[in-house]
Short mmCIF file of C-alpha atoms in Angstrom, two decimals:
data_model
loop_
_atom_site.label_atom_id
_atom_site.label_comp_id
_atom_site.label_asym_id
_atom_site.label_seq_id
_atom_site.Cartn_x
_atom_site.Cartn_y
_atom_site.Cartn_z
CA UNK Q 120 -14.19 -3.30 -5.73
CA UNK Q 121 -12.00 -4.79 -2.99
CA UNK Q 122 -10.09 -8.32 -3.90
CA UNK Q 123 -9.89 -11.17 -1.38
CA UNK Q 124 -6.15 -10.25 -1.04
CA UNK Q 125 -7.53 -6.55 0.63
CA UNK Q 126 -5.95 -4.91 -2.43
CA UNK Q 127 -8.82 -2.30 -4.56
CA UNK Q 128 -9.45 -4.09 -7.93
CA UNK Q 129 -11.14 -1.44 -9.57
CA UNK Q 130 -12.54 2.24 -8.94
CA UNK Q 131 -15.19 4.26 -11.21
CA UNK Q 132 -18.71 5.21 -11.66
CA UNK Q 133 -21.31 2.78 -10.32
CA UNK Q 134 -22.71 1.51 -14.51
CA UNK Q 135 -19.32 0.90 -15.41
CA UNK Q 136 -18.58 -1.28 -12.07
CA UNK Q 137 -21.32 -2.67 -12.88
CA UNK Q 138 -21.19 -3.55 -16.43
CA UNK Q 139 -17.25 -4.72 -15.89
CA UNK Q 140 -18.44 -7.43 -12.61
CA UNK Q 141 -22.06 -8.60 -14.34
CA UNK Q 142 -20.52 -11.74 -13.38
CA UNK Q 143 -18.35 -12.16 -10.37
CA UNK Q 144 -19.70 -12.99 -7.16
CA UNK Q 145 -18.98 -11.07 -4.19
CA UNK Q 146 -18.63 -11.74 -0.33
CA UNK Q 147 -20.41 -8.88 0.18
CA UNK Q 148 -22.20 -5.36 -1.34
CA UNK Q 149 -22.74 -2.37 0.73
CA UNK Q 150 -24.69 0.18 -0.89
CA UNK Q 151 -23.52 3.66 -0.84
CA UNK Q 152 -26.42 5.45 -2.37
CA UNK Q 153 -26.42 9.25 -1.02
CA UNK Q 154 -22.87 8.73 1.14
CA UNK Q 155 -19.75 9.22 0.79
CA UNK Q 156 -16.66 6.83 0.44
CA UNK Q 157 -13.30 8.55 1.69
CA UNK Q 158 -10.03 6.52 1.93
CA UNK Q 159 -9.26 5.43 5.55
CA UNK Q 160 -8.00 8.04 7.47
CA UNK Q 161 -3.85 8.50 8.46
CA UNK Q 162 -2.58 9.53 11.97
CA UNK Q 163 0.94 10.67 11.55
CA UNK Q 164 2.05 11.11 14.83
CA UNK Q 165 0.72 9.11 18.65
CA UNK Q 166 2.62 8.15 21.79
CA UNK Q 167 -0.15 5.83 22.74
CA UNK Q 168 1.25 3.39 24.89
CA UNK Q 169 1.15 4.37 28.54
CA UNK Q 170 0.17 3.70 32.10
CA UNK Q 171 -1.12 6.54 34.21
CA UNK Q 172 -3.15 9.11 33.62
CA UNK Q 173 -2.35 13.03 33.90
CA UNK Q 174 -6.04 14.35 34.31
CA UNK Q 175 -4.70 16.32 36.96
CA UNK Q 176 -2.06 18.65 34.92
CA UNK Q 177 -5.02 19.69 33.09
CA UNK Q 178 -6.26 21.80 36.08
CA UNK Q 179 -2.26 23.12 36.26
CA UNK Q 180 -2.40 24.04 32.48
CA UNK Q 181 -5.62 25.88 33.00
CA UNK Q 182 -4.30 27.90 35.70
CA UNK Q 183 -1.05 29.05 33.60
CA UNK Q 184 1.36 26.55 33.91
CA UNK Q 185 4.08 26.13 30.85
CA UNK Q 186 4.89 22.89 29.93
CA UNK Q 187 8.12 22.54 31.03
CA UNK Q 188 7.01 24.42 34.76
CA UNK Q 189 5.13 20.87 34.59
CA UNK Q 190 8.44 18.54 33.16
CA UNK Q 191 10.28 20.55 35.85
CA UNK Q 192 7.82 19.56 38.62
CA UNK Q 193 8.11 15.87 38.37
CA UNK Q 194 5.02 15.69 36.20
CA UNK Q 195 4.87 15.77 32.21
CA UNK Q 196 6.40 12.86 30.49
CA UNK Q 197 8.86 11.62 33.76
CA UNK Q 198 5.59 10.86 35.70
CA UNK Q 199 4.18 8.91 32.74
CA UNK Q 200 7.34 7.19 32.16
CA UNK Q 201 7.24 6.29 36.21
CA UNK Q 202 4.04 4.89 35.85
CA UNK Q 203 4.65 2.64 32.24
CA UNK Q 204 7.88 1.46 34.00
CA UNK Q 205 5.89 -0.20 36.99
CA UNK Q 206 2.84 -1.32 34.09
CA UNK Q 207 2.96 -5.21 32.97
CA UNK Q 208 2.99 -5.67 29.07
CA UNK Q 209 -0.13 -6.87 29.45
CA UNK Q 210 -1.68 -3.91 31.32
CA UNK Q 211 0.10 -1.60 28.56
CA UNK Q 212 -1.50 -3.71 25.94
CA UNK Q 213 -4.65 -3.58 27.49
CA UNK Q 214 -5.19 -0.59 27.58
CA UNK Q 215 -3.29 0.05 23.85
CA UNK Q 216 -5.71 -2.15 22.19
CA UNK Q 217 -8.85 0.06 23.83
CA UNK Q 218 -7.40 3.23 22.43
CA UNK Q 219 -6.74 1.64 18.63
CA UNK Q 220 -10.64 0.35 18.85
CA UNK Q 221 -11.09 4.34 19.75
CA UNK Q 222 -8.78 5.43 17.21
CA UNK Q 223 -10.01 2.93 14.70
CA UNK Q 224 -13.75 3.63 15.25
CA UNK Q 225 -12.73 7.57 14.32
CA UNK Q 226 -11.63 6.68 10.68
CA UNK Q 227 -7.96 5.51 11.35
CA UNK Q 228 -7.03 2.91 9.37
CA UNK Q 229 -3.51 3.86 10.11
CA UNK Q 230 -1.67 4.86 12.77
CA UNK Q 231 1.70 5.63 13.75
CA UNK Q 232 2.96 4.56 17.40
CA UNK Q 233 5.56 5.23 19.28
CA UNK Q 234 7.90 4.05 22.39
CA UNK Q 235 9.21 6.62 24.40
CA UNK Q 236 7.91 6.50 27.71
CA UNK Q 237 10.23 3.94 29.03
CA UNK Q 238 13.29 5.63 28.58
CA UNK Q 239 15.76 2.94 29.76
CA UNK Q 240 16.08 -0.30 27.16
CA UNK Q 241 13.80 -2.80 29.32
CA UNK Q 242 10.74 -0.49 28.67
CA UNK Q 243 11.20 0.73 25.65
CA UNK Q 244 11.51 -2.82 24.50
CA UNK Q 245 8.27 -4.18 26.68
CA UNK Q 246 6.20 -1.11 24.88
CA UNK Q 247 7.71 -1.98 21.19
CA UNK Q 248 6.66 -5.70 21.86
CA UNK Q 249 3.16 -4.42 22.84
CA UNK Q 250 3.17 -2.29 19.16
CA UNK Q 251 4.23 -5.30 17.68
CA UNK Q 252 1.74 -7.59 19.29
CA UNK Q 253 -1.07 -5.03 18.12
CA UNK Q 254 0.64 -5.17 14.67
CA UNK Q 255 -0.11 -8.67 14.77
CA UNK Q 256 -3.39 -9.46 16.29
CA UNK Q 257 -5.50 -6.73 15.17
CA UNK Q 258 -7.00 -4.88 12.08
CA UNK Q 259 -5.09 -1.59 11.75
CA UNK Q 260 -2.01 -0.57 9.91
CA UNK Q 261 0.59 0.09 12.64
CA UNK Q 262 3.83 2.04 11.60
CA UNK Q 263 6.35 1.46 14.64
CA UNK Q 264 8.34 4.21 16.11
CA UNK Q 265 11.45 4.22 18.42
CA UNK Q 266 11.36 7.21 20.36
CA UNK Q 267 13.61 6.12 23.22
CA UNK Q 268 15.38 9.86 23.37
CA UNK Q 269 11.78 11.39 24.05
CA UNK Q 270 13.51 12.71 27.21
CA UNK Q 271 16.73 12.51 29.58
CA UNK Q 272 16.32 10.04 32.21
CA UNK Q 273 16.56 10.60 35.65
CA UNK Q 274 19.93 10.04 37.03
CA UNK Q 275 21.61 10.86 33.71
CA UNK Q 276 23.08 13.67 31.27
CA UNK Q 277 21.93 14.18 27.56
CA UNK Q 278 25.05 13.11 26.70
CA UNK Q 279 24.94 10.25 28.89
CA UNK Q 280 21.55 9.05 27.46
CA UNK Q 281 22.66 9.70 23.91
CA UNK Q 282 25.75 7.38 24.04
CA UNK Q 283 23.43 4.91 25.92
CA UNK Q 284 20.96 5.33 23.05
CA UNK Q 285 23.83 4.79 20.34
CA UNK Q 286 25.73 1.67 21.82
CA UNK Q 287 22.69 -0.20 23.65
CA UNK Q 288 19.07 0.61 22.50
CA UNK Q 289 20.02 0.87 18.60
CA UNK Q 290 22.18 -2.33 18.93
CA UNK Q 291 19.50 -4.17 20.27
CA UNK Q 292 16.82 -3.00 17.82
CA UNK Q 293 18.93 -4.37 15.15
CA UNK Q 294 19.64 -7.79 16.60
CA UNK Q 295 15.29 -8.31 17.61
CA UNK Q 296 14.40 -6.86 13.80
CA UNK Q 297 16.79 -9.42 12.14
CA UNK Q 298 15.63 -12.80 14.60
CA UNK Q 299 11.69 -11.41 13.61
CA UNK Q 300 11.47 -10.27 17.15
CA UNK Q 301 10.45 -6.65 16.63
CA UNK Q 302 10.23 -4.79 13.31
CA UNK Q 303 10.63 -0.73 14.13
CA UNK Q 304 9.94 1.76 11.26
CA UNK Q 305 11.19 4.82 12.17
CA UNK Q 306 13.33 6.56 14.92
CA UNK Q 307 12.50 9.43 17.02
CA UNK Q 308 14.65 12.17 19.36
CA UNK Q 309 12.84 14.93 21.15
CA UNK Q 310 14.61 17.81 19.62
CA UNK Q 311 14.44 20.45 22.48
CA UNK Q 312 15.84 23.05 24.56
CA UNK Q 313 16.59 21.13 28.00
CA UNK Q 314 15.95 17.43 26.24
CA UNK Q 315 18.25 16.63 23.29
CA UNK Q 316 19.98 19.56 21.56
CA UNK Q 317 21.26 19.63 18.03
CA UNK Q 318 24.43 17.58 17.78
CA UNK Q 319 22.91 14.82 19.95
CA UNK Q 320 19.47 14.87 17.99
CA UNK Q 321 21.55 14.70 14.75
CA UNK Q 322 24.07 11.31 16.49
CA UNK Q 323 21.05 9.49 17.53
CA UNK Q 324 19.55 9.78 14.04
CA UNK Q 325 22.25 9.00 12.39
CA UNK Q 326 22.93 6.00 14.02
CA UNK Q 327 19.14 5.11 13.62
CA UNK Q 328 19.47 5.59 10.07
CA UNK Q 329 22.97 3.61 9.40
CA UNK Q 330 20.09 0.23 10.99
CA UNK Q 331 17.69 0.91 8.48
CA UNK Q 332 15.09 3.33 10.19
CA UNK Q 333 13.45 5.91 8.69
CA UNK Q 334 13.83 9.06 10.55
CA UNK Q 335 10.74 10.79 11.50
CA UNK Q 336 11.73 13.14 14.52
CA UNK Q 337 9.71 15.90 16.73
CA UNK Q 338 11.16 19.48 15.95
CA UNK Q 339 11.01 23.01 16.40
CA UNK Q 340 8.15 22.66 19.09
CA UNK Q 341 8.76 25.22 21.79
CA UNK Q 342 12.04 26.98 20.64
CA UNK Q 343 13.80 27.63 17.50
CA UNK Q 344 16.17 24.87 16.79
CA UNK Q 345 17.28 24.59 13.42
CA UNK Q 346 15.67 20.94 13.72
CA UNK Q 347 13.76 21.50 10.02
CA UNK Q 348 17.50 22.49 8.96
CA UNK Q 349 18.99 18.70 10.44
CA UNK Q 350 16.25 16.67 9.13
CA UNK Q 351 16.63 18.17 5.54
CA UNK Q 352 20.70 17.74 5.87
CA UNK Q 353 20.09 14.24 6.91
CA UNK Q 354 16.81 12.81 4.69
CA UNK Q 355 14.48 12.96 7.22
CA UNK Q 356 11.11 11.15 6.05
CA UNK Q 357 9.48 13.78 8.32
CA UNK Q 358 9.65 16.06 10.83
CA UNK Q 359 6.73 16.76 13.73
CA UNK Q 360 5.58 19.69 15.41
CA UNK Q 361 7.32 22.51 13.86
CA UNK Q 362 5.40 25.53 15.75
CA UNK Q 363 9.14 27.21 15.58
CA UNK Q 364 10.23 26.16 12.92
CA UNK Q 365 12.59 28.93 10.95
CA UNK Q 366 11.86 30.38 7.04
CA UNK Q 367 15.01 29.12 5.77
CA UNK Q 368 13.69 25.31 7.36
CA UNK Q 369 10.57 25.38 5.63
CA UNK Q 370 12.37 26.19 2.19
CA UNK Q 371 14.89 23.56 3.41
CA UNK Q 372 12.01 20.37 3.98
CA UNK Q 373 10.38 21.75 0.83
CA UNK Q 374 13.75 21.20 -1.30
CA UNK Q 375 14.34 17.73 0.92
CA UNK Q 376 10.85 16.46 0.31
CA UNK Q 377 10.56 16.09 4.08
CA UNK Q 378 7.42 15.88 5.20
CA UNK Q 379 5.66 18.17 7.81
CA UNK Q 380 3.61 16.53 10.39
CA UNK Q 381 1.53 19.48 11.99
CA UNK Q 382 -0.15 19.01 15.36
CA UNK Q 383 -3.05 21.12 15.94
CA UNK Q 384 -4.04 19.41 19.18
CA UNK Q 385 -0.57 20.02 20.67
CA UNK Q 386 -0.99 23.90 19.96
CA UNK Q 387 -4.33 23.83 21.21
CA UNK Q 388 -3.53 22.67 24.36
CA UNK Q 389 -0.29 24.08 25.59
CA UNK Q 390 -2.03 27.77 23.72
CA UNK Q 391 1.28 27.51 21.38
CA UNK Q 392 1.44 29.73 18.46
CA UNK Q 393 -0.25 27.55 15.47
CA UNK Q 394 2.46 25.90 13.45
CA UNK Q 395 2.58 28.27 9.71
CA UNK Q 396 0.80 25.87 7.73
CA UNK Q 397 0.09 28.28 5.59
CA UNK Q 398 3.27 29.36 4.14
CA UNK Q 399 4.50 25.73 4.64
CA UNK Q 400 1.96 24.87 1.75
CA UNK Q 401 2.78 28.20 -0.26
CA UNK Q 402 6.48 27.03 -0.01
CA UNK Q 403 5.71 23.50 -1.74
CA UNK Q 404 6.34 21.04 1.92
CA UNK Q 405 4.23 17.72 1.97
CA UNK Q 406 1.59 18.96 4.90
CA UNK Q 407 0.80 16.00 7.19
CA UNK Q 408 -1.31 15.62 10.17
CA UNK Q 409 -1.14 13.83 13.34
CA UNK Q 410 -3.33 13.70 16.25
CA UNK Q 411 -0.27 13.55 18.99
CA UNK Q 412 -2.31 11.39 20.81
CA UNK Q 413 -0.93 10.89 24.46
CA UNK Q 414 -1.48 11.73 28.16
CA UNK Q 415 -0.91 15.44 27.48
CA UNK Q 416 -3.11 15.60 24.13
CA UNK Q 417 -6.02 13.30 24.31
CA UNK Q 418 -7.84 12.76 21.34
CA UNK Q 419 -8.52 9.81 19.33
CA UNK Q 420 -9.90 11.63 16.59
CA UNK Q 421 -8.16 12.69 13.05
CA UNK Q 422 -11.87 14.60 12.15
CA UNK Q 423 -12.04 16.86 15.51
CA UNK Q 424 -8.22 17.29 14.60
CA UNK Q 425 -9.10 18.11 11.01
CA UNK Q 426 -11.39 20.50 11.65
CA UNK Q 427 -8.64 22.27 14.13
CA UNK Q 428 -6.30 22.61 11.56
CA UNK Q 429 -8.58 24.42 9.15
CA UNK Q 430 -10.19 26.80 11.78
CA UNK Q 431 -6.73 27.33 13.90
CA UNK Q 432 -4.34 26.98 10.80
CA UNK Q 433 -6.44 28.50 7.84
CA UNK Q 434 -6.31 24.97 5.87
CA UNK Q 435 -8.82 24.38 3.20
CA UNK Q 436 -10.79 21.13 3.65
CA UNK Q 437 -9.64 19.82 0.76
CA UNK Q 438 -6.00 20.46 2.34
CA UNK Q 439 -6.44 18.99 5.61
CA UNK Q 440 -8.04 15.88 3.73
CA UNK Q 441 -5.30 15.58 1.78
CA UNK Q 442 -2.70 16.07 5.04
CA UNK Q 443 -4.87 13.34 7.05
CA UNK Q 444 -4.40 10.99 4.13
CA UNK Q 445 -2.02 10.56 1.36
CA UNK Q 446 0.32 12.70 2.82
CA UNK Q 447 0.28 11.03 6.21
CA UNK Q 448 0.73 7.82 4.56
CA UNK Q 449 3.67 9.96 3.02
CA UNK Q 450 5.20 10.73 6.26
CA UNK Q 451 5.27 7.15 7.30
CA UNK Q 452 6.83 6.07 4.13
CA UNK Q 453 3.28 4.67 3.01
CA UNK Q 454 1.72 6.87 -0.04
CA UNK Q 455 2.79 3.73 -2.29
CA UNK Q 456 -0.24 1.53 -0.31
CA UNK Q 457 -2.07 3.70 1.85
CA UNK Q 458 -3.84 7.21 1.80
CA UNK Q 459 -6.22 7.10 -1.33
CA UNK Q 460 -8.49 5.24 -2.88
CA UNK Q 461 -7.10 3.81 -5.82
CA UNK Q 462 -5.90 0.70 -7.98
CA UNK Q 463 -4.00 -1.62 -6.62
CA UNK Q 464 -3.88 0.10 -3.01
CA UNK Q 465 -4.83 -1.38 -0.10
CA UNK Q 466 -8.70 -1.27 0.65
CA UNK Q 467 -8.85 0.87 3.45
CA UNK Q 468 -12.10 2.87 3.52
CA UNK Q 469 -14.07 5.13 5.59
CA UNK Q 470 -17.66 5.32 4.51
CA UNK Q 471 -20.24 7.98 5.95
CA UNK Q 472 -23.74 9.06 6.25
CA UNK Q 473 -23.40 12.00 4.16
CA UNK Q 474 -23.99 13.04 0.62
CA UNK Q 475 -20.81 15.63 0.97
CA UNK Q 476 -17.64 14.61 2.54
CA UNK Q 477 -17.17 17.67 4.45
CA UNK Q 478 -19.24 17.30 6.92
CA UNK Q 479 -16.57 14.83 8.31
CA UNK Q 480 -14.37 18.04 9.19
CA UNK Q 481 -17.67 20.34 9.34
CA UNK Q 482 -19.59 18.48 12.37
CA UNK Q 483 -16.99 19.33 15.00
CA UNK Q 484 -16.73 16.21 17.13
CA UNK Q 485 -19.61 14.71 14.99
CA UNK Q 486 -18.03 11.67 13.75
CA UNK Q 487 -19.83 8.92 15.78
CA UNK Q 488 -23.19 9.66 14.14
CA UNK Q 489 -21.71 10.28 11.02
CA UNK Q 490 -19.03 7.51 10.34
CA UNK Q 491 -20.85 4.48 9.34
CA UNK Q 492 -18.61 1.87 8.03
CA UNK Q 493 -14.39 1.20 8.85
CA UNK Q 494 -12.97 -1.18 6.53
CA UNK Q 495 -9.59 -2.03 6.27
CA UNK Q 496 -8.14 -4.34 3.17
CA UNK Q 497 -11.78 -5.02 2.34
CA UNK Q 498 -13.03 -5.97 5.65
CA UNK Q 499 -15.38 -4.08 7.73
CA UNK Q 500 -13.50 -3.11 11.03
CA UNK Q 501 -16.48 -1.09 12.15
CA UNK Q 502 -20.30 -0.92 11.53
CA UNK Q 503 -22.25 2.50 13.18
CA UNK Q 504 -25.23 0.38 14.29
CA UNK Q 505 -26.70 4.01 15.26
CA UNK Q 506 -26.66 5.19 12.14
#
């Protein structure tokens, strides 16, 4: 039972429910005989705002090139950064709001978002406004992310783009979040060999932090660099990626309560080693789940990316459930409201046309015949008419 605020009154067996509402009226039943209600699934981790496609690195992936061979080309994020700095805010919310419909018609209920492909302050500020128009205007939880260090600008030094960062992007965050302009969640740096090493990583968080963001960073993605170890030292909310992470990191974002956010499409992809999900769980860290949606990673879908991380990183379906839910809404600073289904939480729901819930994760790249019903805070978001 969902109230008219979008909060869940009440959760237990169907008689009981019954017995306790003999006489409210409702705005409307949906019977769930012989399916299955799951809470409204949690993408940890997306870069979807963007103009221009990369369709055709796919073709230079396939035929062996590295990720950075493709940064190093001209291609990779700069050439997607070229392309959002020419876009209109319009165009970029265009083309936003199609991908949250996408994103929202695969279970999402919500999603983090991040800047980052604007890289000097005008852009990053023109695709923040988009997030927070889409914050606004439509029916999804949106947690906002600053990820303005996502990589060194053309024309400039890390260094150069960190101080930038530190006394001109962070400065102006703070000024739009107290007039109402803008409210950002969390801050991001592109921890990385070539991109942002250690000591800046740690400044630009840091400075993030002392404005009130939450720091949520990517980490330990294609080389070993003690990123786990930073975002434990400095109460990191949650660190993405990981597929490098070290032993002594792990036992560090276990003792920190720092959430992992693994990224199975990522590893697909670029054929990474899988991130050690595994003996992350074994070693007590808060497993999370993203779908790293963006032009490098395209998928909508937190099921299809479910079902990667058991097959590809040995997770139970109970765990990766659990990692595409409450702890995703963990990551994002959310478990208190989001990520399960009960009192007092928000009513975010995903119902489906099955009597067992695994077959969400089980019918790889099933989910349009099976997901029937999106609601978020009580109201339905999405109805499968094909069902």
């Amino acid at each position: 039972v969902v109230r008219r605020d979008g909060c869940i009154k009440a959760v237990g067996q169907a008689d009981v429910i019954r017995r306790q509402f003999s006489g409210a009226t409702f705005e409307r039943i949906i019977d769930c005989s012989g399916k299955c209600v799951l809470p409204g699934l949690v993408d940890a981790h997306t870069h979807p705002v963007w103009a221009g496609d990369r369709v055709h690195e796919f073709a230079m992936k396939l035929a062996g090139a590295s990720y950075m061979e493709i940064h190093e080309a001209g291609g990779g994020i700069h050439f997607t950064v070229e392309h959002t700095q020419k876009a209109t805010e319009e165009e970029l919310f265009s083309t936003f709001k199609h991908r949250l419909e996408r994103m929202r018609r695969a279970g999402s209920t919500l999603v983090e978002c991040k800047s980052g492909y604007g890289l000097n302050l005008e852009t990053e500020l023109k695709m923040l406004r988009v997030i927070e128009r889409a914050k606004q205007s439509m029916d999804i939880g949106i947690s906002s992310t600053y990820c303005g260090a996502h990589s060194v600008p053309k024309g400039k030094t890390a260094a150069e783009a960190t101080d930038d960062i530190i006394n001109n992007h962070l400065p102006k965050l703070k000024e739009l979040k107290l007039t109402g302009e803008i409210h950002v969640n969390n801050i991001d740096v592109f921890c990385e060999k070539g991109v942002f090493d250690l000591e800046s990583t740690r400044r630009i968080l840091q400075a993030g932090k002392d404005i009130g963001l939450q720091i949520n960073f990517h980490g330990d993605e294609l080389h070993p660099m003690k990123s786990a170890e930073l975002g434990a030292e400095l109460g990191a909310r949650a660190i993405s990626h990981l597929e490098e992470v070290s032993d002594e990191g792990i036992r560090a974002m276990a003792r920190a309560k720092c959430a992992a956010v693994l990224l199975p499409t990522t590893a697909y992809m670029l054929r990474l080693k899988q991130p050690q999900a595994r003996k992350m769980l074994e070693e007590g860290v808060i497993v999370a789940l993203g779908s790293d949606f963006n032009p490098n990673a395209y998928c909508f879908s937190m099921p299809v990316v479910m079902h990667l991380a058991c097959v590809n990183m040995k997770m139970s379906m109970n765990e990766a459930l659990a990692a595409a839910t409450i702890n995703a809404a963990y990551s994002l600073g959310k478990s208190d409201t989001h990520g399960s289904i009960e009192t007092g939480k928000q009513g975010d729901l995903v119902i489906i046309n099955s009597s067992r819930w695994e077959h969400l994760i089980y019918q790889f790249g099933g989910h349009e015949a099976l997901i029937i019903y999106v609601i978020v805070k009580g109201k339905v978001i999405y109805q499968n008419e094909r069902c």
